[in-house]
CSV table of C-alpha atoms in Angstrom, one decimal:
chain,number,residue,atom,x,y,z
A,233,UNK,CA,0.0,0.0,0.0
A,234,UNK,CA,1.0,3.6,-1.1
A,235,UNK,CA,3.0,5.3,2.0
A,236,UNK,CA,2.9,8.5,0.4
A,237,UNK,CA,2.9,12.0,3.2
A,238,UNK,CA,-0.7,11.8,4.9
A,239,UNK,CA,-2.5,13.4,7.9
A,240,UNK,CA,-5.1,10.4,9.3
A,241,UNK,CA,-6.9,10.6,12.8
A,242,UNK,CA,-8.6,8.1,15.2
A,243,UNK,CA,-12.4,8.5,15.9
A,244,UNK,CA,-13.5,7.1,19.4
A,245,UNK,CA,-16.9,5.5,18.4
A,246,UNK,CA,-18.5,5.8,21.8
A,247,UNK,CA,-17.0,9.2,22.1
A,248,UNK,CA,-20.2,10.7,22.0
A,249,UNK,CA,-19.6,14.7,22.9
A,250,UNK,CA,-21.7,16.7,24.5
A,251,UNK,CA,-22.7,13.5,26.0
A,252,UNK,CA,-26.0,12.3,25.7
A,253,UNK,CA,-26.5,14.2,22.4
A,254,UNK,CA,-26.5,11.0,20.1
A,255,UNK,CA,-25.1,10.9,16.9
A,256,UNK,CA,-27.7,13.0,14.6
A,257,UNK,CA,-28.0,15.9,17.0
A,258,UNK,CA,-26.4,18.6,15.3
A,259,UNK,CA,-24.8,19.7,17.8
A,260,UNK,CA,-22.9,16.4,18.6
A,261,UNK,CA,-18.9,16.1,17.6
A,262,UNK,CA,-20.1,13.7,14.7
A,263,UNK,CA,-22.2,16.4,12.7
A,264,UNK,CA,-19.3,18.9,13.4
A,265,UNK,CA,-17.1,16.8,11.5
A,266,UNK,CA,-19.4,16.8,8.8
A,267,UNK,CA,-20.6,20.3,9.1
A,268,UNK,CA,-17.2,21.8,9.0
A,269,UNK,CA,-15.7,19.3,6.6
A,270,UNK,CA,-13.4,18.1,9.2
A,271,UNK,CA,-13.1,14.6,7.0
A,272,UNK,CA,-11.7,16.5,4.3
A,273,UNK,CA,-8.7,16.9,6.1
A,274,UNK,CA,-8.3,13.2,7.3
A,275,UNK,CA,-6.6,10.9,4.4
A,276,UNK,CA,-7.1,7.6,6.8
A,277,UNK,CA,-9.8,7.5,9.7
A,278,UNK,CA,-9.2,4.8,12.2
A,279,UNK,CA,-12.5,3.7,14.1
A,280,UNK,CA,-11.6,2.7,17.5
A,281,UNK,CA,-12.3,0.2,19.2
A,282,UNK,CA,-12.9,-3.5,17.4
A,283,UNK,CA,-12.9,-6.3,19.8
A,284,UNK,CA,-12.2,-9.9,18.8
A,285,UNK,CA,-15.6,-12.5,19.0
A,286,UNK,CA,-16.2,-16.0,18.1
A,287,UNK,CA,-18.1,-16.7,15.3
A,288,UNK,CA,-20.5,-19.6,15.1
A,289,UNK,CA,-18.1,-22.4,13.7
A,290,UNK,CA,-15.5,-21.6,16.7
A,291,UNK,CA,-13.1,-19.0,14.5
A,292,UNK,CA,-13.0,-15.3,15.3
A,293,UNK,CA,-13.5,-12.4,13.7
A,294,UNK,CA,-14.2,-8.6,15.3
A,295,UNK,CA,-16.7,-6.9,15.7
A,296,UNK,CA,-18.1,-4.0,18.0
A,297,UNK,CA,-21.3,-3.5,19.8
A,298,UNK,CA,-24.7,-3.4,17.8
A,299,UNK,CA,-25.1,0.1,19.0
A,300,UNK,CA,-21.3,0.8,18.4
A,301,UNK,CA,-22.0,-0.4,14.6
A,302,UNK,CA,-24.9,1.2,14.1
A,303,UNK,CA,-23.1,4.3,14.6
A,304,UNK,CA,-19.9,2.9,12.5
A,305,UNK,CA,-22.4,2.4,9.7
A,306,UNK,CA,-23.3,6.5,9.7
A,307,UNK,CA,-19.8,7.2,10.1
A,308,UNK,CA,-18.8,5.4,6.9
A,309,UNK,CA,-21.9,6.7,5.1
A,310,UNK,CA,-21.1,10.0,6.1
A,311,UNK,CA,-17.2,10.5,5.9
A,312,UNK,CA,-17.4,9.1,2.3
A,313,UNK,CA,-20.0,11.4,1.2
A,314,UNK,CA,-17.9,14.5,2.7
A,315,UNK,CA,-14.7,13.0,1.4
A,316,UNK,CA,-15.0,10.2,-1.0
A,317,UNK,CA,-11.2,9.8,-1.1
A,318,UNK,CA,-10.8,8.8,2.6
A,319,UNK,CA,-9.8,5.7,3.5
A,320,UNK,CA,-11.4,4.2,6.8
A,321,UNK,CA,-10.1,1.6,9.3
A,322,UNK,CA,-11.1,-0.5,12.0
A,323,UNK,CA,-8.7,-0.1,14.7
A,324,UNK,CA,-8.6,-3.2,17.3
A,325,UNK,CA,-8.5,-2.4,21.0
A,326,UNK,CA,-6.1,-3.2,23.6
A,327,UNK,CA,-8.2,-4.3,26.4
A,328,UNK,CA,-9.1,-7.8,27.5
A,329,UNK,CA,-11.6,-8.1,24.8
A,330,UNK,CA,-9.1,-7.7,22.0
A,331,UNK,CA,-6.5,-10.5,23.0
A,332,UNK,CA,-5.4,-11.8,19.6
A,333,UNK,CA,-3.9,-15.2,21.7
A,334,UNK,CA,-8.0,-16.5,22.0
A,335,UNK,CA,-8.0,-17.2,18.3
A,336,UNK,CA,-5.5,-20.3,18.9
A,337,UNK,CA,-6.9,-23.5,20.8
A,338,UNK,CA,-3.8,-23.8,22.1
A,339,UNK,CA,-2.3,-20.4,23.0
A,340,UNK,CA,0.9,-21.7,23.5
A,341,UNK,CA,1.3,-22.9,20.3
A,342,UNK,CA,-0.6,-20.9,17.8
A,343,UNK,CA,-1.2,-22.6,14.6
A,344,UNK,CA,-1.2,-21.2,11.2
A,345,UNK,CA,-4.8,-22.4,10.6
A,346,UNK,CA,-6.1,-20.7,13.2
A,347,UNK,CA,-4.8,-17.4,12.2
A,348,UNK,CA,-5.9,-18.1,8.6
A,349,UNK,CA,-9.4,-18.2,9.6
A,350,UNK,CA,-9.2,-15.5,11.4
A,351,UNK,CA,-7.7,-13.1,8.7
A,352,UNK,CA,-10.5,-14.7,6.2
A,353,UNK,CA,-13.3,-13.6,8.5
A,354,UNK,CA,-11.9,-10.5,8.8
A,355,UNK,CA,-11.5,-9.8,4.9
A,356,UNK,CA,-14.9,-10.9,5.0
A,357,UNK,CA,-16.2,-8.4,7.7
A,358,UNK,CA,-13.9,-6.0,5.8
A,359,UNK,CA,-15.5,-6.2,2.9
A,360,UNK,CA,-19.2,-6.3,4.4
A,361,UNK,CA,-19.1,-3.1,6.1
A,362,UNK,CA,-16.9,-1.0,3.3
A,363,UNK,CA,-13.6,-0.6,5.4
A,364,UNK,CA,-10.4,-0.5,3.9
A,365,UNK,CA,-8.0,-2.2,6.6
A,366,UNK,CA,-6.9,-3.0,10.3
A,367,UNK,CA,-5.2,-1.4,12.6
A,368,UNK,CA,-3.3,-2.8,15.9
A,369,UNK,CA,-3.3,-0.5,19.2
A,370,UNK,CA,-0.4,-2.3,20.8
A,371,UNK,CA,-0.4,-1.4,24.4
A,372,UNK,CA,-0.7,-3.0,27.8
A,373,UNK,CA,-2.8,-5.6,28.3
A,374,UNK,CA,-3.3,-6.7,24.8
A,375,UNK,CA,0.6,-6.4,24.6
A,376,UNK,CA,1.7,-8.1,27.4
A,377,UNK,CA,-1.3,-10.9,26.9
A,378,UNK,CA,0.6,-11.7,23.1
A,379,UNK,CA,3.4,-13.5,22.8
A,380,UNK,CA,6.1,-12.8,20.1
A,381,UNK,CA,5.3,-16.4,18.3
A,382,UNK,CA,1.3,-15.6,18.6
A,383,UNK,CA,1.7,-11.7,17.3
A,384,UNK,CA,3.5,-13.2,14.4
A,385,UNK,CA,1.5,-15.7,13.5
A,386,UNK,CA,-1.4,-13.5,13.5
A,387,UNK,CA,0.1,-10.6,11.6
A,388,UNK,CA,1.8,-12.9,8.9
A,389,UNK,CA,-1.9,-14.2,8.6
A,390,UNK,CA,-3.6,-10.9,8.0
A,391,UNK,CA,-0.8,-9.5,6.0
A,392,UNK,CA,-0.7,-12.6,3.5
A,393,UNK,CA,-4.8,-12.2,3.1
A,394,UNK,CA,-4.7,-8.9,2.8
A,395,UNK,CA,-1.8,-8.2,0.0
A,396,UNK,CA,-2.1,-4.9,-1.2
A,397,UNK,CA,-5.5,-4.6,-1.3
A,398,UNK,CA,-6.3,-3.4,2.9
A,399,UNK,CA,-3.9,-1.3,5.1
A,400,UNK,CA,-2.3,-3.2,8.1
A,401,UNK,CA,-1.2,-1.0,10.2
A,402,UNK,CA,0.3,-1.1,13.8
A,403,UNK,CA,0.1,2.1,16.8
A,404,UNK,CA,2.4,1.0,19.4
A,405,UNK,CA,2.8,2.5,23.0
A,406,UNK,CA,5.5,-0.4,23.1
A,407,UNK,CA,8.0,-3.0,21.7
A,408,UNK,CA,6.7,-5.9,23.9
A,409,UNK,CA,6.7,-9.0,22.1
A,410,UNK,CA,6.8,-7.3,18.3
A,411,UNK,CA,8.0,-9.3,15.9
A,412,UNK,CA,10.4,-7.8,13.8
A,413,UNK,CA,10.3,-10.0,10.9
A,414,UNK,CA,6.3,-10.2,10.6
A,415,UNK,CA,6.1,-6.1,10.9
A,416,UNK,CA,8.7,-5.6,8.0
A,417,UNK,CA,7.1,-7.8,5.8
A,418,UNK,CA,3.4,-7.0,6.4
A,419,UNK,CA,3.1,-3.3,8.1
A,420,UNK,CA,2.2,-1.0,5.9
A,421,UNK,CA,3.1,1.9,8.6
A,422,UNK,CA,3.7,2.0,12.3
A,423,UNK,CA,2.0,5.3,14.1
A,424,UNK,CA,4.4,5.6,17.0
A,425,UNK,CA,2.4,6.9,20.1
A,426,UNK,CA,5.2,9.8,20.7
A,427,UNK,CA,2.9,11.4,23.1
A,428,UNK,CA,3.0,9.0,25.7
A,429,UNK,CA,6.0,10.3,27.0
A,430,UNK,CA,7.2,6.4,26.9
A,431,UNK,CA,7.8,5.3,23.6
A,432,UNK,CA,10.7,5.7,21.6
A,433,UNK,CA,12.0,5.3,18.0
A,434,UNK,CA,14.8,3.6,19.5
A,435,UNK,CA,12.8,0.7,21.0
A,436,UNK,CA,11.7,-0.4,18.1
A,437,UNK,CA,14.2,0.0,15.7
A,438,UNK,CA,16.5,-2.3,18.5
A,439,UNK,CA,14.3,-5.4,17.5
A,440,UNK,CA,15.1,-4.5,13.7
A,441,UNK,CA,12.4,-3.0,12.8
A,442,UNK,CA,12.6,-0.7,9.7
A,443,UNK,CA,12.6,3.5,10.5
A,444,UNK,CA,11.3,3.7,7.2
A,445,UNK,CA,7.7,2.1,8.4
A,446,UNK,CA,7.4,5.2,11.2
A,447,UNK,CA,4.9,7.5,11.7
A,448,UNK,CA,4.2,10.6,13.8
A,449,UNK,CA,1.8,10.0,16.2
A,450,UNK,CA,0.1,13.2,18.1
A,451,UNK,CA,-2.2,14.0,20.3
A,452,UNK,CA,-4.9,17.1,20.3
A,453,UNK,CA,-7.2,16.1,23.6
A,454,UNK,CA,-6.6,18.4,26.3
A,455,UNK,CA,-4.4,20.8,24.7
A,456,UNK,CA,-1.2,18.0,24.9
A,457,UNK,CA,-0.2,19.3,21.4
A,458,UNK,CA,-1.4,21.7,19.0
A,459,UNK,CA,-1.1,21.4,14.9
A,460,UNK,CA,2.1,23.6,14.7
A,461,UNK,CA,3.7,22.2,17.3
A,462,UNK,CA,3.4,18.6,16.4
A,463,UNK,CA,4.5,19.7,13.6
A,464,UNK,CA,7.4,21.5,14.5
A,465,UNK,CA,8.4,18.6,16.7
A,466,UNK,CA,8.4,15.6,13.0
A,467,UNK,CA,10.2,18.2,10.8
A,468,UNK,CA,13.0,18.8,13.2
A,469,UNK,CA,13.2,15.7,15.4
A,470,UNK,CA,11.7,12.8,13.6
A,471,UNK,CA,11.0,13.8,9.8
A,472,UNK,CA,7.9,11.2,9.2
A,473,UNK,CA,5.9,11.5,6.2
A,474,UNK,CA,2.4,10.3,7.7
A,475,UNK,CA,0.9,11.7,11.0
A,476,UNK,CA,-2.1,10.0,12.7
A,477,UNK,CA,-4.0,11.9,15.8
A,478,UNK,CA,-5.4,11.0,18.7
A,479,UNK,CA,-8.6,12.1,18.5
A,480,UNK,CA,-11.1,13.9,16.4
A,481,UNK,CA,-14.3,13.7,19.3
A,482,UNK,CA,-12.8,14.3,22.5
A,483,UNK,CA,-14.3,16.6,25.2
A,484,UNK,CA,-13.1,19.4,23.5
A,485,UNK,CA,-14.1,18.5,20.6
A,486,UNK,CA,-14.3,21.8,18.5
A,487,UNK,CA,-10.6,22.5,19.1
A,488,UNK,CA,-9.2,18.9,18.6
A,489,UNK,CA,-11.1,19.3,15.1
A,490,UNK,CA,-9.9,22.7,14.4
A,491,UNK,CA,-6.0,21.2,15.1
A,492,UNK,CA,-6.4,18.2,12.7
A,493,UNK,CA,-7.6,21.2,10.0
A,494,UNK,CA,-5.2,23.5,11.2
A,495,UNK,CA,-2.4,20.3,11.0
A,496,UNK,CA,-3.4,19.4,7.2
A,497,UNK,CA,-3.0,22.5,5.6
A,498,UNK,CA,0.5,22.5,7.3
A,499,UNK,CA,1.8,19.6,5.7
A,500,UNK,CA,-0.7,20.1,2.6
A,501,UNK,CA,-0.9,23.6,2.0
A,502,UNK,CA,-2.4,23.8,-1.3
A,503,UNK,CA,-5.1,21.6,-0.9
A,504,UNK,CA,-6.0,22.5,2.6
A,505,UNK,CA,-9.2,25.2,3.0
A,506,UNK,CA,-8.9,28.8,2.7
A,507,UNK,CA,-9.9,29.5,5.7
A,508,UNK,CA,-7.9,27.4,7.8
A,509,UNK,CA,-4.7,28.2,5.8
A,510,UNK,CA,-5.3,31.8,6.4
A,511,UNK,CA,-5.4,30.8,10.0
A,512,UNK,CA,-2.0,29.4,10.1
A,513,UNK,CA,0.0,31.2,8.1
């Protein structure tokens, strides 16, 4: 898949702000990003979170909630309409629910099989709700749950179903129990979390992993970072062509919106709006 310079955010699916509001209020965070054409400034939207669920012949899959879905289903509908370039991905959690090792019988010796299955259903669940891809959140528990052996198993799985047709993609808080090998072959890119104050380049390229598959990760919610100076802080200290941001309906929802605009036009200025490269010139 096409690594090319992009600007891409995660979208909380039960972040609905002001709570309460539900999704077609117009004054929720959803309509703002339609209203303002916030997804015109997103090249990749990563729904968060996917859980992994047993199917009825005793292979997994993910899925999320049936209320959770039903508001996945507007978001697709919607986002596409605004922008019919973007590109939209289901971002697995890292909680209890997600842990990748339940898809092997035998944990401790997770068989190819099982993770083929696996990456067939989720083609298949790909395909039947229009979504272009998967993406990893690799933090604790789901990281220290996953051995080395089981993440590559799984990943070598996805990434041989997929080919070059769906984005695999992985957002580490951590190395733990990455496999180097798998990541290289199959990751398309890696959004460090850099604004954890815990993870490093370093950590990551020490288990061979390739620099070249790194990408900014930022963070708008309460004010951590703001467009320019995530910026700033790629071009002179990392110099990595995609960012991804963390996240587009917070609490303060209006100004973690107005960032991910504000960042777009920064690293695409001639395509970003009027407006909002007037306001950061």
């Amino acid at each position: 898949m096409s690594t090319n310079p992009m600007v891409n955010a995660w979208l909380f699916i039960d972040g609905d702000n002001p709570p309460g509001v539900g999704y077609s209020d117009p004054s929720s965070s959803y309509q703002a990003l339609i209203q303002n054409d916030v997804y015109q400034s997103v090249d990749i939207l990563f729904l968060a979170f996917f859980s992994t669920v047993a199917t009825t012949d005793g292979t997994y899959t993910i899925q999320m909630g049936s209320e959770a879905t039903g508001i996945m289903q507007q978001i697709v509908a919607d986002a596409r309409q605004n922008n019919p370039d973007i590109q939209i991905v289901a971002t697995l959690g890292y909680g209890s629910g997600t842990n990748i090792s339940k898809i092997f019988p035998d944990p401790s010796h997770p068989d190819s099989q099982s993770a083929d299955a696996f990456a067939s259903n989720l083609v298949a669940f790909l395909q039947a709700n229009g979504l272009n891809g998967l993406d990893l959140d690799w933090e604790s528990p789901i990281s220290d749950d996953t051995t080395r052996e089981q993440f590559a198993t799984f990943v070598d799985a996805v990434g041989a179903a997929f080919g070059e047709q769906y984005y695999l993609t992985l957002s580490p808080a951590v190395a733990t129990h990455l496999d180097a090998a798998a990541v290289n072959a199959h990751v398309d890119f890696i959004n460090l979390q850099l604004y954890s104050g815990f993870t490093f380049p370093s950590d990551f390229t020490a288990l061979g992993i390739d620099s070249s598959l790194f990408a900014y990760g930022a963070n708008f919610v309460n004010g951590d970072q703001t467009a320019q100076g995530a910026y700033t802080d790629n071009t002179d200290n990392y110099g990595y062509p995609i960012y991804t941001v963390w996240q587009l309906n917070p609490g303060e929802f209006a100004s973690a919106q107005a960032q991910q605009q504000a960042l777009y036009s920064l690293v695409f200025p001639s395509t970003a709006p009027a407006a909002v490269a007037a306001a950061t010139a």
